[in-house]
JSON list of C-alpha atoms in Angstrom, two decimals:
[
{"chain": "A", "resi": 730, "resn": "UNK", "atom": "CA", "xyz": [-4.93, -51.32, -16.89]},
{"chain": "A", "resi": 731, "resn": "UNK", "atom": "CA", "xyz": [-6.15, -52.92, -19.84]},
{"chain": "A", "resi": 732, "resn": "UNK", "atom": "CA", "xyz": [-6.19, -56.32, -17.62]},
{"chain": "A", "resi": 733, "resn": "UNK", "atom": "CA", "xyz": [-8.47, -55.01, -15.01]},
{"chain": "A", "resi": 734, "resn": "UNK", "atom": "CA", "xyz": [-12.02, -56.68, -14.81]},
{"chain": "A", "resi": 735, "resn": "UNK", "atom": "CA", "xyz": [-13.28, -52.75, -15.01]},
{"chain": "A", "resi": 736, "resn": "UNK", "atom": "CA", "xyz": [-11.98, -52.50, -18.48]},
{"chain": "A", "resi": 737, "resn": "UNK", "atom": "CA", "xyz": [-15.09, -53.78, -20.10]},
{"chain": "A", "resi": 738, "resn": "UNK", "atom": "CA", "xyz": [-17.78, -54.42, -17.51]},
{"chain": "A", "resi": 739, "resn": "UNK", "atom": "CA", "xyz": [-19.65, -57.59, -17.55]},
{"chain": "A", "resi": 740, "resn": "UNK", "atom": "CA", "xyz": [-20.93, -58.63, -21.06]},
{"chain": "A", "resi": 741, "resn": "UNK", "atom": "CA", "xyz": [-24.79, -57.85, -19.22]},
{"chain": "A", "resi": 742, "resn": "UNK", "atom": "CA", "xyz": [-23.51, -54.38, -18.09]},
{"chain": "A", "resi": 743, "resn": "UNK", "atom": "CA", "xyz": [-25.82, -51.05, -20.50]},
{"chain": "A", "resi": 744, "resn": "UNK", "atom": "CA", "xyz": [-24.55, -48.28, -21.65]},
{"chain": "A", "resi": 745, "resn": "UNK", "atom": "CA", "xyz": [-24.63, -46.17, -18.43]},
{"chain": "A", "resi": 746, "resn": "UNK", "atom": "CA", "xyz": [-22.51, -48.62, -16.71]},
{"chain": "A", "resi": 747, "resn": "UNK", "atom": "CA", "xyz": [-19.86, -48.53, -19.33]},
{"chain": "A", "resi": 748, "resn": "UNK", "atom": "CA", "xyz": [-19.76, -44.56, -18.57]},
{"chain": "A", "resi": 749, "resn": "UNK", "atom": "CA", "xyz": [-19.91, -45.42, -14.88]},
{"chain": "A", "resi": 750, "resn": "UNK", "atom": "CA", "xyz": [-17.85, -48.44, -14.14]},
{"chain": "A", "resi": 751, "resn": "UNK", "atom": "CA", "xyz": [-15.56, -48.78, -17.12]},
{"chain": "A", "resi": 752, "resn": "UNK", "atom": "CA", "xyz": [-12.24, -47.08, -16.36]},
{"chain": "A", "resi": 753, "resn": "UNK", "atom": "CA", "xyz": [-11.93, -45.12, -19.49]},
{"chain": "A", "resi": 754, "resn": "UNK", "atom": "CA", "xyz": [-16.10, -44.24, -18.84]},
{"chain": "A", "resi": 755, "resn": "UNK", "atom": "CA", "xyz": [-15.52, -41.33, -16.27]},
{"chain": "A", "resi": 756, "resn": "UNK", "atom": "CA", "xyz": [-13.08, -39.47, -18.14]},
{"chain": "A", "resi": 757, "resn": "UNK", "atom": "CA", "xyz": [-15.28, -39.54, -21.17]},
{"chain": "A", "resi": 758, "resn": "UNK", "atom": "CA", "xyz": [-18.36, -38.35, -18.83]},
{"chain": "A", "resi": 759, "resn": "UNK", "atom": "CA", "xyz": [-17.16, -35.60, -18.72]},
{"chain": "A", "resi": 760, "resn": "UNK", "atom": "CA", "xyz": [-19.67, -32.27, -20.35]},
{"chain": "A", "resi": 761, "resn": "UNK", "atom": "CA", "xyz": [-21.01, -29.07, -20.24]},
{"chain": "A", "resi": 762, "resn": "UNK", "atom": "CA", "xyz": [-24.44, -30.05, -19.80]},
{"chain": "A", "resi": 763, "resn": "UNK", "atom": "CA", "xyz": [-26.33, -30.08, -16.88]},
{"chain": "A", "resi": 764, "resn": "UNK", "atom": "CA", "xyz": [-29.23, -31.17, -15.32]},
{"chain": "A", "resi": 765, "resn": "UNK", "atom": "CA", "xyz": [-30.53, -27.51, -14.92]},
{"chain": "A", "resi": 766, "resn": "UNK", "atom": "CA", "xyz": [-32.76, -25.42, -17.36]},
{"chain": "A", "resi": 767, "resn": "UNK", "atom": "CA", "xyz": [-30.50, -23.59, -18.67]},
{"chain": "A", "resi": 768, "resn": "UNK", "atom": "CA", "xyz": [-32.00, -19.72, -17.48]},
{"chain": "A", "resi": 769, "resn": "UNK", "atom": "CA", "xyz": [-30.87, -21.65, -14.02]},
{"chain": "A", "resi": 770, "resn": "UNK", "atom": "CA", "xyz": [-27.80, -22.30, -15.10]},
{"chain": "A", "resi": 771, "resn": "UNK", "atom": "CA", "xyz": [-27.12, -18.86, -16.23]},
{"chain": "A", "resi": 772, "resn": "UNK", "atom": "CA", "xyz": [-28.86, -16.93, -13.69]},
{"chain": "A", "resi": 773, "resn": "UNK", "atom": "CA", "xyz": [-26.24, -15.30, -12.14]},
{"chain": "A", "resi": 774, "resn": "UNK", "atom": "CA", "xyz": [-25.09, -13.74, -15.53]},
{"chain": "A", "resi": 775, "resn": "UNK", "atom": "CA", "xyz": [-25.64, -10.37, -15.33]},
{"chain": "A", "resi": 776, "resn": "UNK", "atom": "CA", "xyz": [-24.76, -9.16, -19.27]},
{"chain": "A", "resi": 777, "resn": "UNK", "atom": "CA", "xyz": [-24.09, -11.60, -22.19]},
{"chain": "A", "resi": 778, "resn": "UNK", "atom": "CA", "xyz": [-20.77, -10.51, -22.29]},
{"chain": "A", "resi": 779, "resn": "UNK", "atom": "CA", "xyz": [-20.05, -12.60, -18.65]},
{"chain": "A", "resi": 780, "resn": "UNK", "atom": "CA", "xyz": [-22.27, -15.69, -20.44]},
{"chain": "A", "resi": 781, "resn": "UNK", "atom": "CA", "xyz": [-20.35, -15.41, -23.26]},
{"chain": "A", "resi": 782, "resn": "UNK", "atom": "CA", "xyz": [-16.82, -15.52, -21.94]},
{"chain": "A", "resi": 783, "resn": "UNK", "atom": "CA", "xyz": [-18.35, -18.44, -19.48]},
{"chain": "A", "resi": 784, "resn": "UNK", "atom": "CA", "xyz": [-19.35, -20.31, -22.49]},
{"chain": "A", "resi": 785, "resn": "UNK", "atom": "CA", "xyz": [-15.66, -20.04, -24.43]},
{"chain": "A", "resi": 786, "resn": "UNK", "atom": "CA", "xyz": [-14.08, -21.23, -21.00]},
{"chain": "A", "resi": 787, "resn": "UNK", "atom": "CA", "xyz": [-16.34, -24.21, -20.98]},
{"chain": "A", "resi": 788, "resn": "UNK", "atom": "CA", "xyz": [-15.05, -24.92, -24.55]},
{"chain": "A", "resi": 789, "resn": "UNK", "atom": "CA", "xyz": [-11.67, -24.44, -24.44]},
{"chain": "A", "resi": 790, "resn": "UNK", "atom": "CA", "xyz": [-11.67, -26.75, -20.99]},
{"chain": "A", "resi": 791, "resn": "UNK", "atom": "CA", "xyz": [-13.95, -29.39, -23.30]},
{"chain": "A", "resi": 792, "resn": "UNK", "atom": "CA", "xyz": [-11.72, -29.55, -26.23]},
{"chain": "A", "resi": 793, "resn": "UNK", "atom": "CA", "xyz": [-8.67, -29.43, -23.52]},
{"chain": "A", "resi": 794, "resn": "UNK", "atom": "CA", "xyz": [-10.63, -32.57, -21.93]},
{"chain": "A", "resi": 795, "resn": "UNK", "atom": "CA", "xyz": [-11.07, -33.95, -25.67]},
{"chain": "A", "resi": 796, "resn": "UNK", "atom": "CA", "xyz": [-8.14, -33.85, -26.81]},
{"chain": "A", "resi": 797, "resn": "UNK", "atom": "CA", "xyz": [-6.56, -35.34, -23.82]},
{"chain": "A", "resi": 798, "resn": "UNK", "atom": "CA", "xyz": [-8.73, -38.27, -23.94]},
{"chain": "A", "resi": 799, "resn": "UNK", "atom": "CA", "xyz": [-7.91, -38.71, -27.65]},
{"chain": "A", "resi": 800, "resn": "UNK", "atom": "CA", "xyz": [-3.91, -39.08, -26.68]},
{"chain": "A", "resi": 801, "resn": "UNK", "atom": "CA", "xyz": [-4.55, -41.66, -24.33]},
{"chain": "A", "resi": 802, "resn": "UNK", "atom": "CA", "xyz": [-6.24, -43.93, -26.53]},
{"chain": "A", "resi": 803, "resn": "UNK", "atom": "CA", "xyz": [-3.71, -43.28, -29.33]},
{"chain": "A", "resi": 804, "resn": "UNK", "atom": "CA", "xyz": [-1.42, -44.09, -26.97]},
{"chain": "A", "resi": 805, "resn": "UNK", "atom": "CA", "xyz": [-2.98, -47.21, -26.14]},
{"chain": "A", "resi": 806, "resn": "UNK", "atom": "CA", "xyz": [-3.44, -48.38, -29.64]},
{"chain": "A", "resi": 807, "resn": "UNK", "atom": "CA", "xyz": [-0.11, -47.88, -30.75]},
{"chain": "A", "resi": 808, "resn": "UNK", "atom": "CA", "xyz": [1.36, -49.16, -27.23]},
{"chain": "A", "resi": 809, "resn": "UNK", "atom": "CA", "xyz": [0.98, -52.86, -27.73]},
{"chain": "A", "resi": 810, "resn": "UNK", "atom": "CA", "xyz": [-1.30, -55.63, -30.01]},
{"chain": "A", "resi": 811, "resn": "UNK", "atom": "CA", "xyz": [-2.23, -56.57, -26.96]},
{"chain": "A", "resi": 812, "resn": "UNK", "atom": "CA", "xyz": [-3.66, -53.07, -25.67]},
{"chain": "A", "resi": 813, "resn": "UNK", "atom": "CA", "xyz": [-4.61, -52.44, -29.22]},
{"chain": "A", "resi": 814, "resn": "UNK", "atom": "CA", "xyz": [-7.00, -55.29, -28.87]},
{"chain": "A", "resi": 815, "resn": "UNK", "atom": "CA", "xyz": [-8.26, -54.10, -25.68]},
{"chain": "A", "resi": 816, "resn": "UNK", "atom": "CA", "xyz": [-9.25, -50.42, -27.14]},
{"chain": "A", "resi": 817, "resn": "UNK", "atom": "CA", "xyz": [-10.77, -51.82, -30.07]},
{"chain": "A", "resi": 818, "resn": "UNK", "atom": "CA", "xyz": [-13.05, -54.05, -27.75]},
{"chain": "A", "resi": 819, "resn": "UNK", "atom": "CA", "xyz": [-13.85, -51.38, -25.41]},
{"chain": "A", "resi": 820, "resn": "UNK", "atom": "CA", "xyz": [-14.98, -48.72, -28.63]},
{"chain": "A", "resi": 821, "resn": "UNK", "atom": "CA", "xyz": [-17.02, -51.67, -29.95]},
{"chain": "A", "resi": 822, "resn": "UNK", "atom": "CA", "xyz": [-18.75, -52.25, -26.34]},
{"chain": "A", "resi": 823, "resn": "UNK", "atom": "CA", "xyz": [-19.53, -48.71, -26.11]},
{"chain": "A", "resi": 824, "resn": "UNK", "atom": "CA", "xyz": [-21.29, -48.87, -29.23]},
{"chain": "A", "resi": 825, "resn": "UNK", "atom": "CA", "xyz": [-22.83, -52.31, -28.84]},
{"chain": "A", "resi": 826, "resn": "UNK", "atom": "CA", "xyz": [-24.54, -51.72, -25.10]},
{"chain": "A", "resi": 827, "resn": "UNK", "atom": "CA", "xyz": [-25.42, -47.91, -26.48]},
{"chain": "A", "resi": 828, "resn": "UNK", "atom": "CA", "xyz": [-27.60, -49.81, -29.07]},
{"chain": "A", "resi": 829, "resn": "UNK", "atom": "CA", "xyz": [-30.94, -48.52, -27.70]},
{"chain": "A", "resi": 830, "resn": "UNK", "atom": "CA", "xyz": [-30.04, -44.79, -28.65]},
{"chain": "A", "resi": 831, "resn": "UNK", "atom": "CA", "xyz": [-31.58, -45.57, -32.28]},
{"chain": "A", "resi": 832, "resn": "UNK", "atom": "CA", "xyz": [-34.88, -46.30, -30.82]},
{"chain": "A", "resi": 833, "resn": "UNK", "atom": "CA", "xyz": [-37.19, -43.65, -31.08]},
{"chain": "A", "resi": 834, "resn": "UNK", "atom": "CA", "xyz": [-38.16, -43.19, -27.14]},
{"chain": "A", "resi": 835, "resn": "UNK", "atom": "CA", "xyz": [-35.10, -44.80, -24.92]},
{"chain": "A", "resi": 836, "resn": "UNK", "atom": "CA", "xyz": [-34.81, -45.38, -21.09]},
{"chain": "A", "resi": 837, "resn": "UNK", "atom": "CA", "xyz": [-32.07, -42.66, -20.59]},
{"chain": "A", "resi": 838, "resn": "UNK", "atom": "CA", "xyz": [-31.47, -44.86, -17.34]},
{"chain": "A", "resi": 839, "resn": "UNK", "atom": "CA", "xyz": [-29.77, -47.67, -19.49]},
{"chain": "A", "resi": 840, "resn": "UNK", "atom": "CA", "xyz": [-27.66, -45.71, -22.06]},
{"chain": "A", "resi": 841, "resn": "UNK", "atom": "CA", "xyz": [-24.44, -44.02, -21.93]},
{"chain": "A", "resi": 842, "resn": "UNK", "atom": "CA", "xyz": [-25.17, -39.58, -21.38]},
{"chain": "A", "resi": 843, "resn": "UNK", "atom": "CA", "xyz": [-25.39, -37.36, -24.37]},
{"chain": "A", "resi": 844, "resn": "UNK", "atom": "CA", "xyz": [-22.12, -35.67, -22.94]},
{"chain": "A", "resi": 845, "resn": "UNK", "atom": "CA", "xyz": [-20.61, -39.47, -22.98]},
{"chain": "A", "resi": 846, "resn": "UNK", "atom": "CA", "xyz": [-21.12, -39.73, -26.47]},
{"chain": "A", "resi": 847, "resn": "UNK", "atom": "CA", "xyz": [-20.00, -36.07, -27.72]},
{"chain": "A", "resi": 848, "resn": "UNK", "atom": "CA", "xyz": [-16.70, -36.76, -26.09]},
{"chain": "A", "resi": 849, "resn": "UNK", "atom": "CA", "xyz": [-16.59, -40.22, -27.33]},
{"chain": "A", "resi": 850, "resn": "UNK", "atom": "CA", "xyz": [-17.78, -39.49, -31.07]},
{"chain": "A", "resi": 851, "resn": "UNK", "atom": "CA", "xyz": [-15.24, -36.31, -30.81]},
{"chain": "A", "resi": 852, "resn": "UNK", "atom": "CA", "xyz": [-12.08, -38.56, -29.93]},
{"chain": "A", "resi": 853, "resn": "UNK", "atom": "CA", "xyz": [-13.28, -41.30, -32.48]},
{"chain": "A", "resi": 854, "resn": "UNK", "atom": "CA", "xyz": [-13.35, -38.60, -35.29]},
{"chain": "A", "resi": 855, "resn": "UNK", "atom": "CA", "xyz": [-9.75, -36.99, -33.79]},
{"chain": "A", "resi": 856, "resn": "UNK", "atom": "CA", "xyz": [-7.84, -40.97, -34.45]},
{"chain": "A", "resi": 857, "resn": "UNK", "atom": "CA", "xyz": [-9.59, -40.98, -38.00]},
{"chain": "A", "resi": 858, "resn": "UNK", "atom": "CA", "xyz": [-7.95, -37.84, -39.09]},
{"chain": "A", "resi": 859, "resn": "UNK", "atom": "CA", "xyz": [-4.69, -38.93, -40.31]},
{"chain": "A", "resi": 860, "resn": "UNK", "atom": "CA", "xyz": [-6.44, -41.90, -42.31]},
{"chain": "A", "resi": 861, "resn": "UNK", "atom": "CA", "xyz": [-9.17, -38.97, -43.99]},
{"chain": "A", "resi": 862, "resn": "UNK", "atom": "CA", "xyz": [-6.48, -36.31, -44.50]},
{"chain": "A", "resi": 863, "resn": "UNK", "atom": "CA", "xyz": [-6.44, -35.69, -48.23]},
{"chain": "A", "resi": 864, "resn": "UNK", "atom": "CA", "xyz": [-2.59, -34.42, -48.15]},
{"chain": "A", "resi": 865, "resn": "UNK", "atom": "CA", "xyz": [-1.85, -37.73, -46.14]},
{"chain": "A", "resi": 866, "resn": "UNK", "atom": "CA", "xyz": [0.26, -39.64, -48.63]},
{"chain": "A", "resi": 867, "resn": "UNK", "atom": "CA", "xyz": [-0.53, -42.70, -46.90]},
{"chain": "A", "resi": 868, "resn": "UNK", "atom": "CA", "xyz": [-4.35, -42.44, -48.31]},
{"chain": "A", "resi": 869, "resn": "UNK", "atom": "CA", "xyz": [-5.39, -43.87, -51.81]},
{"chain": "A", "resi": 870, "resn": "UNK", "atom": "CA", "xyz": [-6.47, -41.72, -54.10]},
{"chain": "A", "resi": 871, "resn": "UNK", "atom": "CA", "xyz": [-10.03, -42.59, -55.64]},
{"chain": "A", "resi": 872, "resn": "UNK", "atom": "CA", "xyz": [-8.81, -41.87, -59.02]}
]
């Protein structure tokens, strides 16, 4: 897997092709969001009981999604040096062709969705856990 030419797209590949192309891309693509207004996207509900029971499905099946995504990569980086390697590179092209998020007004054509990155900044925060975790007795104590 971590072989394939789809691992890391071309060096001259954006953002949006990472989420498209790459192989890990699709799975992080994957959100809540959607392209409608959101009194579209709701305008079936008839009480805000219904919306609100829709909206705790869509985050349980989110986190569900999350915290799959988060096993494979641990899995990944513990797997091999080799595959290690390869996750490292792939985080650090996400971030590097996602550069033109900091600008002020972006061409959302060339970067990586807004769901992309919740699921992506989500999973990066779930593998730093262990190494933030105060009771962790792995974890140097500042004083």
């Amino acid at each position: 897997m971590i072989s394939s030419p789809n691992w890391i797209p071309s060096s001259k590949s954006t953002g949006k092709e990472m989420e498209v192309h790459s192989i890990l891309g699709p799975f992080f693509r994957l959100t809540a969001f959607s392209d409608l207004p959101t009194n579209d996207f709701f305008a079936n509900i008839s009480n805000l009981h219904d919306e609100e029971l829709i909206m705790t499905q869509v985050r349980a099946g989110l986190n569900a999604a999350q915290s799959s995504m988060h096993q494979i990569l641990l899995a990944l980086l513990k797997s091999s040096p080799q595959s290690k390697e390869a996750v490292l590179n792939w985080i650090a092209a996400v971030i590097e062709r996602n550069k033109p998020r900091l600008k002020m007004q972006v061409d959302r054509a060339i970067i990586a969705s807004d769901g992309f990155f919740i699921n992506f900044n989500m999973v990066l925060l779930a593998l730093c856990k262990p190494i933030v975790d105060p009771a962790n007795p792995k974890v140097l104590s500042s004083s």
